[in-house]
């Protein structure tokens, strides 16, 4: 994602829509109705295009036994909070 970790963490509470969650060492555990979703944050990185430097934060979602339709619904809502304007 094109975010710095601090920026991601500021946006996260709104994106979780009140779902109970815990944060520990780059692992975010979110309690959904059908189970626990794990969101893992990687090391902050930079993408360089000529002289332009953009933040990049690897984010991994592990939805385990959560049914795919429930995860997709969550992800669509989550994604709305992390979109950046443009165009």
Coordinates of N, CA and C in Angstrom, one line a residue:
X1 N 0.8 -1.2 0.0 CA 0.0 0.0 0.0 C 0.9 1.2 0.0
X2 N 0.5 2.3 -0.6 CA 1.2 3.5 -0.7 C 1.1 4.4 0.5
X3 N 1.5 3.8 1.7 CA 1.3 4.5 3.0 C 2.6 4.4 3.8
X4 N 2.8 5.3 4.7 CA 3.8 5.1 5.7 C 3.1 4.4 6.9
X5 N 3.8 3.7 7.7 CA 3.2 3.0 8.8 C 2.4 3.8 9.7
X6 N 2.9 5.0 10.1 CA 2.1 5.9 11.0 C 0.8 6.3 10.3
X7 N 0.8 6.6 9.0 CA -0.4 7.0 8.3 C -1.4 5.9 8.2
X8 N -0.9 4.7 8.0 CA -1.7 3.5 8.0 C -2.4 3.3 9.3
X9 N -1.7 3.4 10.4 CA -2.2 3.2 11.8 C -3.3 4.3 12.1
X10 N -3.1 5.5 11.6 CA -4.1 6.6 11.9 C -5.4 6.3 11.2
X11 N -5.3 5.7 10.0 CA -6.5 5.4 9.2 C -7.2 4.1 9.6
X12 N -6.5 3.2 10.2 CA -7.0 1.8 10.6 C -8.2 1.8 11.4
X13 N -8.4 2.5 12.5 CA -9.6 2.4 13.3 C -10.9 2.6 12.6
X14 N -10.9 3.7 11.7 CA -12.1 3.9 10.9 C -12.3 2.8 9.9
X15 N -11.3 2.3 9.3 CA -11.4 1.2 8.3 C -11.9 -0.1 8.9
X16 N -11.8 -0.3 10.2 CA -12.2 -1.5 10.8 C -13.7 -1.5 11.3
X17 N -14.3 -0.4 11.1 CA -15.8 -0.3 11.3 C -16.2 -0.8 12.7
X18 N -15.4 -0.6 13.7 CA -15.8 -1.0 15.1 C -15.6 -2.4 15.4
X19 N -15.0 -3.2 14.5 CA -14.7 -4.6 14.8 C -13.7 -4.6 15.9
X20 N -13.8 -5.5 16.9 CA -12.8 -5.6 18.0 C -11.5 -6.0 17.3
X21 N -10.4 -5.4 17.8 CA -9.1 -5.7 17.2 C -8.0 -5.5 18.3
X22 N -6.9 -6.1 18.1 CA -5.7 -5.9 18.9 C -4.5 -5.7 17.9
X23 N -3.5 -5.0 18.4 CA -2.3 -4.7 17.6 C -1.1 -5.1 18.4
X24 N -0.2 -5.9 17.8 CA 1.0 -6.3 18.5 C 2.1 -6.6 17.5
X25 N 3.1 -5.8 17.6 CA 4.3 -6.1 16.7 C 4.0 -6.3 15.3
X26 N 3.3 -5.4 14.7 CA 3.0 -5.4 13.2 C 1.9 -6.4 12.8
X27 N 1.3 -7.1 13.8 CA 0.2 -8.0 13.6 C -1.1 -7.4 14.1
X28 N -2.1 -7.2 13.3 CA -3.4 -6.7 13.7 C -4.4 -7.9 13.6
X29 N -5.0 -8.2 14.7 CA -6.0 -9.3 14.8 C -7.4 -8.6 14.9
X30 N -8.2 -9.0 13.9 CA -9.5 -8.4 13.8 C -10.6 -9.5 14.0
X31 N -11.5 -9.3 14.9 CA -12.5 -10.3 15.2 C -13.7 -10.0 14.3
X32 N -13.9 -10.9 13.3 CA -15.1 -10.8 12.4 C -16.1 -11.8 12.9
X33 N -17.4 -11.7 12.5 CA -18.4 -12.7 12.9 C -18.0 -14.1 12.8
X34 N -17.3 -14.5 11.7 CA -17.0 -15.9 11.5 C -15.6 -16.3 11.9
X35 N -14.8 -15.4 12.5 CA -13.5 -15.8 12.9 C -12.5 -14.6 13.0
X36 N -11.3 -14.9 13.1 CA -10.3 -13.9 13.3 C -9.5 -13.7 12.0
X37 N -9.4 -12.4 11.6 CA -8.6 -12.0 10.5 C -7.3 -11.5 10.9
X38 N -6.2 -11.8 10.3 CA -4.9 -11.3 10.6 C -4.4 -10.4 9.5
X39 N -4.0 -9.2 9.9 CA -3.4 -8.2 9.0 C -2.0 -8.0 9.4
X40 N -1.0 -8.4 8.6 CA 0.4 -8.3 8.9 C 1.0 -7.1 8.1
X41 N 1.8 -6.3 8.8 CA 2.5 -5.2 8.2 C 3.9 -5.5 8.1
X42 N 4.5 -5.3 6.9 CA 5.9 -5.5 6.6 C 6.7 -4.3 7.0
X43 N 8.0 -4.3 6.6 CA 8.9 -3.2 6.8 C 8.5 -2.1 5.8
X44 N 8.6 -0.9 6.4 CA 8.4 0.3 5.5 C 9.4 0.4 4.4
X45 N 9.0 0.6 3.2 CA 9.9 0.7 2.1 C 9.6 2.0 1.3
X46 N 10.5 2.2 0.3 CA 10.3 3.4 -0.6 C 10.4 2.9 -2.0
X47 N 9.5 3.4 -2.9 CA 9.6 3.1 -4.3 C 10.2 4.4 -5.0
X48 N 11.1 4.2 -5.8 CA 11.8 5.3 -6.5 C 11.5 5.3 -8.0
X49 N 11.0 6.4 -8.5 CA 10.8 6.6 -9.9 C 11.6 7.9 -10.3
X50 N 12.7 7.7 -10.9 CA 13.6 8.9 -11.2 C 13.9 9.6 -9.8
X51 N 13.5 10.8 -9.7 CA 13.8 11.6 -8.5 C 12.6 11.5 -7.5
X52 N 11.5 10.8 -7.9 CA 10.4 10.7 -7.0 C 10.5 9.5 -6.1
X53 N 10.2 9.7 -4.8 CA 10.3 8.7 -3.8 C 8.9 8.5 -3.1
X54 N 8.3 7.4 -3.2 CA 7.0 7.1 -2.7 C 7.0 6.1 -1.6
X55 N 6.3 6.3 -0.5 CA 6.3 5.3 0.6 C 5.5 4.0 0.1
X56 N 5.9 2.9 0.6 CA 5.3 1.6 0.3 C 5.3 0.7 1.5
X57 N 4.2 0.2 1.9 CA 4.1 -0.6 3.1 C 3.4 -1.9 2.7
X58 N 4.2 -3.0 2.8 CA 3.6 -4.3 2.5 C 2.6 -4.7 3.5
X59 N 1.4 -5.1 3.1 CA 0.3 -5.5 4.0 C -0.3 -6.8 3.5
X60 N -0.3 -7.8 4.4 CA -0.8 -9.1 4.1 C -2.1 -9.4 4.9
X61 N -3.1 -10.0 4.2 CA -4.3 -10.4 4.9 C -4.4 -11.9 4.9
X62 N -4.6 -12.5 6.1 CA -4.8 -13.9 6.3 C -6.2 -14.1 6.9
X63 N -7.1 -14.6 6.1 CA -8.5 -14.7 6.5 C -8.9 -16.1 7.0
X64 N -7.9 -17.0 6.9 CA -8.1 -18.4 7.5 C -9.4 -19.0 7.1
X65 N -10.2 -19.3 8.1 CA -11.5 -20.1 7.9 C -12.7 -19.1 7.6
X66 N -12.4 -17.8 7.5 CA -13.5 -16.9 7.3 C -14.0 -17.1 5.9
X67 N -15.3 -17.3 5.7 CA -15.8 -17.5 4.3 C -15.5 -16.4 3.4
X68 N -15.1 -16.7 2.2 CA -14.7 -15.8 1.2 C -15.6 -14.6 1.0
X69 N -17.0 -14.8 0.9 CA -17.9 -13.7 0.7 C -17.8 -12.7 1.9
X70 N -17.6 -13.2 3.1 CA -17.5 -12.3 4.3 C -16.2 -11.5 4.2
X71 N -15.1 -12.2 3.8 CA -13.9 -11.5 3.7 C -13.9 -10.4 2.6
X72 N -14.5 -10.7 1.5 CA -14.6 -9.8 0.4 C -15.4 -8.5 0.8
X73 N -16.5 -8.8 1.5 CA -17.3 -7.6 2.0 C -16.5 -6.7 2.9
X74 N -15.8 -7.4 3.9 CA -14.9 -6.6 4.8 C -13.9 -5.9 4.0
X75 N -13.2 -6.5 3.0 CA -12.1 -5.9 2.3 C -12.6 -4.7 1.4
X76 N -13.8 -4.8 0.9 CA -14.4 -3.7 0.1 C -14.6 -2.5 1.0
X77 N -15.1 -2.7 2.2 CA -15.3 -1.6 3.1 C -13.9 -1.0 3.6
X78 N -13.0 -1.9 3.9 CA -11.7 -1.5 4.4 C -11.0 -0.7 3.3
X79 N -11.1 -1.1 2.1 CA -10.4 -0.5 1.0 C -10.9 0.9 0.7
X80 N -12.1 1.2 1.0 CA -12.7 2.6 0.8 C -11.9 3.6 1.7
X81 N -11.5 3.2 2.8 CA -10.7 4.1 3.7 C -9.3 4.3 3.3
X82 N -8.7 3.4 2.6 CA -7.3 3.5 2.2 C -7.1 4.0 0.8
X83 N -8.1 4.3 0.0 CA -8.0 4.9 -1.3 C -7.5 6.3 -1.2
X84 N -6.6 6.6 -2.1 CA -6.1 8.0 -2.2 C -6.6 8.6 -3.4
X85 N -7.0 9.9 -3.3 CA -7.6 10.6 -4.5 C -6.6 10.8 -5.6
X86 N -7.1 11.1 -6.7 CA -6.3 11.3 -7.9 C -7.1 11.4 -9.2
X87 N -6.5 11.9 -10.2 CA -7.3 12.0 -11.5 C -8.2 13.1 -11.5

